[in-house]
CSV table of C-alpha atoms in Angstrom, one decimal:
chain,number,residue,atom,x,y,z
A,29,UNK,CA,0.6,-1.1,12.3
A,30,UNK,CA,3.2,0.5,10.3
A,31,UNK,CA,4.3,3.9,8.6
A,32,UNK,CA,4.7,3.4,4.7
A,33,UNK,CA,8.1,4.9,4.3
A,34,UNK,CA,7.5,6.5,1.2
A,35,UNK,CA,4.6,8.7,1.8
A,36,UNK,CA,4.5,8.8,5.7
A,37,UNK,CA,1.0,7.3,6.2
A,38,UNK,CA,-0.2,4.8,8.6
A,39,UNK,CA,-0.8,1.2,7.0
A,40,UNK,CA,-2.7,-1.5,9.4
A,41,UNK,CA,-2.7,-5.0,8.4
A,42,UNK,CA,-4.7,-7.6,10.0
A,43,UNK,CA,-3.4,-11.2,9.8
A,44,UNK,CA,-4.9,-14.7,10.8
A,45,UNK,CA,-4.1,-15.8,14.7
A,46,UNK,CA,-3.2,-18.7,13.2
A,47,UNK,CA,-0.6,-18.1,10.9
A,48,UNK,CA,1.4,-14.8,9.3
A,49,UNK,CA,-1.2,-14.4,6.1
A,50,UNK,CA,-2.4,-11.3,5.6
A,51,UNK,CA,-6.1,-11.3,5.7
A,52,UNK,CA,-6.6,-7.4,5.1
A,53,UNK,CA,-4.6,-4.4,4.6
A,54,UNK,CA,-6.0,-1.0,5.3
A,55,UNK,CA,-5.2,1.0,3.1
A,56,UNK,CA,-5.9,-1.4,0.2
A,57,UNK,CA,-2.6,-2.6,-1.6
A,58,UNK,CA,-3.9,-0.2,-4.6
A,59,UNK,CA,-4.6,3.0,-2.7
A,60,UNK,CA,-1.1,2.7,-1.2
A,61,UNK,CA,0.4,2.2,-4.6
A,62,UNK,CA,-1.5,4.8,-6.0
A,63,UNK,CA,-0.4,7.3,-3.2
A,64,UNK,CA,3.4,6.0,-4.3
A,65,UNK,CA,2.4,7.0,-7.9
A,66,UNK,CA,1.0,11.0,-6.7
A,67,UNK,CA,4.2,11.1,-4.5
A,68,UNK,CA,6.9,9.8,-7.4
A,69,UNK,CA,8.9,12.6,-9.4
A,70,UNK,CA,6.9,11.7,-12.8
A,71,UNK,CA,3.7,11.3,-11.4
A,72,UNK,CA,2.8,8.6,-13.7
A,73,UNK,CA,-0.6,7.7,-12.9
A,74,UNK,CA,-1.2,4.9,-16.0
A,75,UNK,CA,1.1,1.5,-15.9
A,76,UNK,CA,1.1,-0.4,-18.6
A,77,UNK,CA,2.3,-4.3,-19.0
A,78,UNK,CA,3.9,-6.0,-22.1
């Protein structure tokens, strides 16, 4: 378990007994991003790639 540092918010992540990999993340890797997006001073909420 950890605290995301940017919005405060618990993040679990369980990972394989057999090695480091990160099996899941709870929050999902895009809710957490998204909740980085809401909390960021232009409140983009579209990214777009070249």
């Amino acid at each position: 378990m950890n605290i995301d540092p940017q919005t405060s918010q618990l993040v679990i992540q369980v990972v394989s007994g057999n090695s480091i990999e990160i099996i899941r993340k709870i929050p999902a890797e895009e809710v957490v991003q998204f909740a980085h997006t809401l909390d960021s001073p232009t409140g983009n909420l579209v990214q777009s790639k070249a």
